[in-house]
Each structure stands twice: as C-alpha cells, then as structure tokens.
Amino acid sequence: TVIGSIYAFKYLGSTDFEEKNKVILKGVQNFDSFWQFAKTLRGWSIVFDEVDKCCSAHSIPSGLNDIIQFGRHLQVNLIIGARRPHNVHRNITSQSDEIIVFRINEPNDLKYIEDFCGKDITKSAPHLGLGEFLRWPEEQIFSGQQPQTSRGER
C-alpha cells in the first residue's frame, strides 16, 4: 500500500524553514527504503500523517518500527498523526514523550487513550471544542496559545 505524505524538516532555530531544509515525500511505497533514507536525516524531524493507514494495533511495517525504536539514536524526531488512536501500534505510543488529543467520541479510541494517558484525559476529550486539544502528560486543555485548567477558564 502507498503510505501517505511524509514530511521531513530541519529546525533552524526559528519558524523559518529554508526550502533546502524541507523534504516532502508523497506516496512512499516502502518504509524499509524510507528507513535507509531517514538514517541520513540526523537532527531532522519527520512528520507521518495518518499513520493508522499503514499500521494497525497488531502489525507495523518493520521500517517504521525501526524509525520509532532507533531514530532517537540518530537524533531524528518523530511527529505522528492518527485519526483513529485505537488502530495505532503500541510501539508508537510507548515511545511517545507527548500525546496531543483532539475531540474523540468513539469508545474504542477513548479506551486506548485512557489506557495510556489516564481517565482525566478521556473524561474531557469528548467535550473539546473546535481547535481545543489536550496535551499529555500535562492534562490541560489548550485553545490556541493559552492553556486552560478546566473548560471555559483561561
């Protein structure tokens, strides 16, 4: 199957990214070959969007698993997005330093998040508004740039 777009970028100390320090790969066919490429990206960040399209709770491509397990040794940072947390392989969440949760209503997805992040997150997740998210391990609601300690308070 074709993997969704993969973005790789090098942070240069500001929000300006020079074109030569940004790579967009669309329709990557094989994580094993991407892992070989990723080994050359020391100090880069790689963004995988909709990773739940190419793995499941029970299987993960070996190249993706290698990036998750060993990328830190190469100073490669991963930012991974998924619409269905329940379908994300545990190797992804087990290596996560931070999890961002937007509004979730589906019971299996809420259970998955609860198992990893705790009940406080799953109590709030179904009630998040547009643009609001929870950040674990801080367990605060964020809207734009201002953290909220509970819904409606800033």
mmCIF file of C-alpha atoms in Angstrom:
data_model
loop_
_atom_site.group_PDB
_atom_site.id
_atom_site.type_symbol
_atom_site.label_atom_id
_atom_site.label_comp_id
_atom_site.label_asym_id
_atom_site.label_seq_id
_atom_site.Cartn_x
_atom_site.Cartn_y
_atom_site.Cartn_z
ATOM 1 C CA THR A 1 0.000 0.000 0.000
ATOM 2 C CA VAL A 2 1.046 3.577 -0.585
ATOM 3 C CA ILE A 3 1.982 5.499 2.531
ATOM 4 C CA GLY A 4 0.529 8.981 2.884
ATOM 5 C CA SER A 5 2.732 12.040 2.610
ATOM 6 C CA ILE A 6 5.818 12.142 4.811
ATOM 7 C CA TYR A 7 7.347 15.480 5.675
ATOM 8 C CA ALA A 8 10.893 15.868 6.932
ATOM 9 C CA PHE A 9 12.290 19.180 8.059
ATOM 10 C CA LYS A 10 15.248 20.556 9.970
ATOM 11 C CA TYR A 11 14.534 23.086 12.681
ATOM 12 C CA LEU A 12 16.821 26.083 12.241
ATOM 13 C CA GLY A 13 16.085 27.901 15.498
ATOM 14 C CA SER A 14 13.117 29.882 14.185
ATOM 15 C CA THR A 15 9.861 29.274 12.366
ATOM 16 C CA ASP A 16 11.560 29.967 9.027
ATOM 17 C CA PHE A 17 12.402 26.770 7.212
ATOM 18 C CA GLU A 18 14.665 27.125 4.236
ATOM 19 C CA GLU A 19 13.480 25.180 1.194
ATOM 20 C CA LYS A 20 16.723 23.212 1.125
ATOM 21 C CA ASN A 21 15.947 22.002 4.663
ATOM 22 C CA LYS A 22 12.485 20.642 3.864
ATOM 23 C CA VAL A 23 11.632 17.391 2.126
ATOM 24 C CA ILE A 24 8.136 16.257 1.177
ATOM 25 C CA LEU A 25 7.752 12.656 0.092
ATOM 26 C CA LYS A 26 4.375 11.666 -1.320
ATOM 27 C CA GLY A 27 3.235 8.142 -1.947
ATOM 28 C CA VAL A 28 6.171 6.398 -0.276
ATOM 29 C CA GLN A 29 5.821 2.709 -1.107
ATOM 30 C CA ASN A 30 8.113 1.109 1.420
ATOM 31 C CA PHE A 31 9.116 2.011 4.973
ATOM 32 C CA ASP A 32 12.245 -0.122 4.735
ATOM 33 C CA SER A 33 13.647 2.109 1.996
ATOM 34 C CA PHE A 34 12.466 5.196 3.883
ATOM 35 C CA TRP A 35 14.326 3.975 6.988
ATOM 36 C CA GLN A 36 17.528 3.876 4.940
ATOM 37 C CA PHE A 37 16.848 7.480 3.873
ATOM 38 C CA ALA A 38 15.900 8.526 7.426
ATOM 39 C CA LYS A 39 19.304 7.405 8.692
ATOM 40 C CA THR A 40 20.787 10.342 6.756
ATOM 41 C CA LEU A 41 18.493 12.881 8.474
ATOM 42 C CA ARG A 42 20.454 13.409 11.701
ATOM 43 C CA GLY A 43 18.872 16.287 13.617
ATOM 44 C CA TRP A 44 15.743 16.360 11.442
ATOM 45 C CA SER A 45 12.090 15.921 12.375
ATOM 46 C CA ILE A 46 9.871 13.576 10.411
ATOM 47 C CA VAL A 47 6.098 14.005 10.290
ATOM 48 C CA PHE A 48 3.936 10.984 9.469
ATOM 49 C CA ASP A 49 0.320 11.969 8.995
ATOM 50 C CA GLU A 50 -2.436 9.356 9.215
ATOM 51 C CA VAL A 51 -0.038 6.638 10.332
ATOM 52 C CA ASP A 52 -3.083 4.499 11.153
ATOM 53 C CA LYS A 53 -3.486 3.921 7.399
ATOM 54 C CA CYS A 54 -0.283 1.894 7.221
ATOM 55 C CA CYS A 55 -0.213 0.069 10.539
ATOM 56 C CA SER A 56 -2.682 -1.493 12.919
ATOM 57 C CA ALA A 57 -2.810 -2.258 16.605
ATOM 58 C CA HIS A 58 -1.326 -5.670 15.771
ATOM 59 C CA SER A 59 1.120 -5.034 12.938
ATOM 60 C CA ILE A 60 3.599 -2.381 11.948
ATOM 61 C CA PRO A 61 5.937 -2.237 8.938
ATOM 62 C CA SER A 62 9.452 -3.180 10.047
ATOM 63 C CA GLY A 63 10.993 0.011 8.602
ATOM 64 C CA LEU A 64 8.521 2.202 10.508
ATOM 65 C CA ASN A 65 9.226 0.224 13.666
ATOM 66 C CA ASP A 66 12.972 0.770 13.133
ATOM 67 C CA ILE A 67 12.447 4.535 12.822
ATOM 68 C CA ILE A 68 10.362 4.557 16.013
ATOM 69 C CA GLN A 69 12.733 2.343 18.006
ATOM 70 C CA PHE A 70 16.108 3.618 16.790
ATOM 71 C CA GLY A 71 15.546 7.079 15.309
ATOM 72 C CA ARG A 72 16.402 8.739 18.612
ATOM 73 C CA HIS A 73 19.951 7.375 18.304
ATOM 74 C CA LEU A 74 20.207 9.391 15.093
ATOM 75 C CA GLN A 75 18.599 12.461 16.691
ATOM 76 C CA VAL A 76 15.583 12.012 14.413
ATOM 77 C CA ASN A 77 12.381 13.353 15.976
ATOM 78 C CA LEU A 78 9.003 11.925 15.013
ATOM 79 C CA ILE A 79 5.676 13.707 14.906
ATOM 80 C CA ILE A 80 2.938 11.196 14.204
ATOM 81 C CA GLY A 81 -0.724 11.900 13.497
ATOM 82 C CA ALA A 82 -3.588 9.418 13.508
ATOM 83 C CA ARG A 83 -7.333 9.802 13.216
ATOM 84 C CA ARG A 84 -8.042 6.514 14.993
ATOM 85 C CA PRO A 85 -5.817 6.048 18.062
ATOM 86 C CA HIS A 86 -7.247 2.571 18.599
ATOM 87 C CA ASN A 87 -5.597 1.476 15.329
ATOM 88 C CA VAL A 88 -2.136 2.763 16.265
ATOM 89 C CA HIS A 89 0.505 0.190 17.170
ATOM 90 C CA ARG A 90 1.665 0.271 20.807
ATOM 91 C CA ASN A 91 5.294 0.759 19.763
ATOM 92 C CA ILE A 92 4.292 4.236 18.637
ATOM 93 C CA THR A 93 2.650 5.268 21.908
ATOM 94 C CA SER A 94 5.226 3.504 24.074
ATOM 95 C CA GLN A 95 7.964 5.708 22.603
ATOM 96 C CA SER A 96 5.938 8.943 22.805
ATOM 97 C CA ASP A 97 7.088 11.778 25.038
ATOM 98 C CA GLU A 98 3.924 13.760 24.402
ATOM 99 C CA ILE A 99 0.432 12.979 23.123
ATOM 100 C CA ILE A 100 -1.973 15.578 21.759
ATOM 101 C CA VAL A 101 -5.658 14.598 21.891
ATOM 102 C CA PHE A 102 -8.366 16.385 19.949
ATOM 103 C CA ARG A 103 -12.068 15.624 20.315
ATOM 104 C CA ILE A 104 -12.687 11.875 20.457
ATOM 105 C CA ASN A 105 -16.071 10.194 20.842
ATOM 106 C CA GLU A 106 -15.506 6.630 19.671
ATOM 107 C CA PRO A 107 -15.432 4.232 22.688
ATOM 108 C CA ASN A 108 -12.503 2.075 21.461
ATOM 109 C CA ASP A 109 -10.398 5.180 20.788
ATOM 110 C CA LEU A 110 -11.259 6.602 24.220
ATOM 111 C CA LYS A 111 -10.339 3.298 25.910
ATOM 112 C CA TYR A 112 -6.992 3.230 24.087
ATOM 113 C CA ILE A 113 -6.197 6.795 25.184
ATOM 114 C CA GLU A 114 -7.350 6.037 28.746
ATOM 115 C CA ASP A 115 -5.056 3.006 28.974
ATOM 116 C CA PHE A 116 -2.080 5.178 28.114
ATOM 117 C CA CYS A 117 -2.940 8.649 29.421
ATOM 118 C CA GLY A 118 -5.475 8.039 32.205
ATOM 119 C CA LYS A 119 -9.131 8.781 32.877
ATOM 120 C CA ASP A 120 -8.783 12.557 33.191
ATOM 121 C CA ILE A 121 -7.957 12.861 29.502
ATOM 122 C CA THR A 122 -10.834 10.650 28.389
ATOM 123 C CA LYS A 123 -13.343 12.489 30.563
ATOM 124 C CA SER A 124 -12.518 15.754 28.795
ATOM 125 C CA ALA A 125 -11.814 14.539 25.229
ATOM 126 C CA PRO A 126 -15.448 14.150 24.056
ATOM 127 C CA HIS A 127 -16.236 17.713 25.150
ATOM 128 C CA LEU A 128 -13.422 19.572 23.418
ATOM 129 C CA GLY A 129 -14.442 22.351 21.080
ATOM 130 C CA LEU A 130 -13.106 23.277 17.667
ATOM 131 C CA GLY A 131 -9.378 23.996 17.931
ATOM 132 C CA GLU A 132 -9.113 22.730 21.508
ATOM 133 C CA PHE A 133 -6.821 19.881 22.465
ATOM 134 C CA LEU A 134 -5.398 18.118 25.481
ATOM 135 C CA ARG A 135 -1.698 17.620 25.899
ATOM 136 C CA TRP A 136 -0.439 14.663 27.898
ATOM 137 C CA PRO A 137 1.298 14.457 30.327
ATOM 138 C CA GLU A 138 0.192 17.971 31.380
ATOM 139 C CA GLU A 139 -3.529 17.123 31.086
ATOM 140 C CA GLN A 140 -4.535 20.702 30.359
ATOM 141 C CA ILE A 141 -6.956 21.920 27.720
ATOM 142 C CA PHE A 142 -5.333 24.211 25.179
ATOM 143 C CA SER A 143 -7.108 26.599 22.874
ATOM 144 C CA GLY A 144 -4.733 28.449 20.603
ATOM 145 C CA GLN A 145 -1.758 29.505 22.754
ATOM 146 C CA GLN A 146 -3.423 29.794 26.172
ATOM 147 C CA PRO A 147 -3.635 26.771 28.498
ATOM 148 C CA GLN A 148 -6.845 26.238 30.424
ATOM 149 C CA THR A 149 -7.007 24.371 33.696
ATOM 150 C CA SER A 150 -10.644 23.433 33.087
ATOM 151 C CA ARG A 151 -13.236 24.071 30.367
ATOM 152 C CA GLY A 152 -14.071 27.743 29.994
ATOM 153 C CA GLU A 153 -11.394 29.098 32.345
ATOM 154 C CA ARG A 154 -8.261 30.783 30.965
#
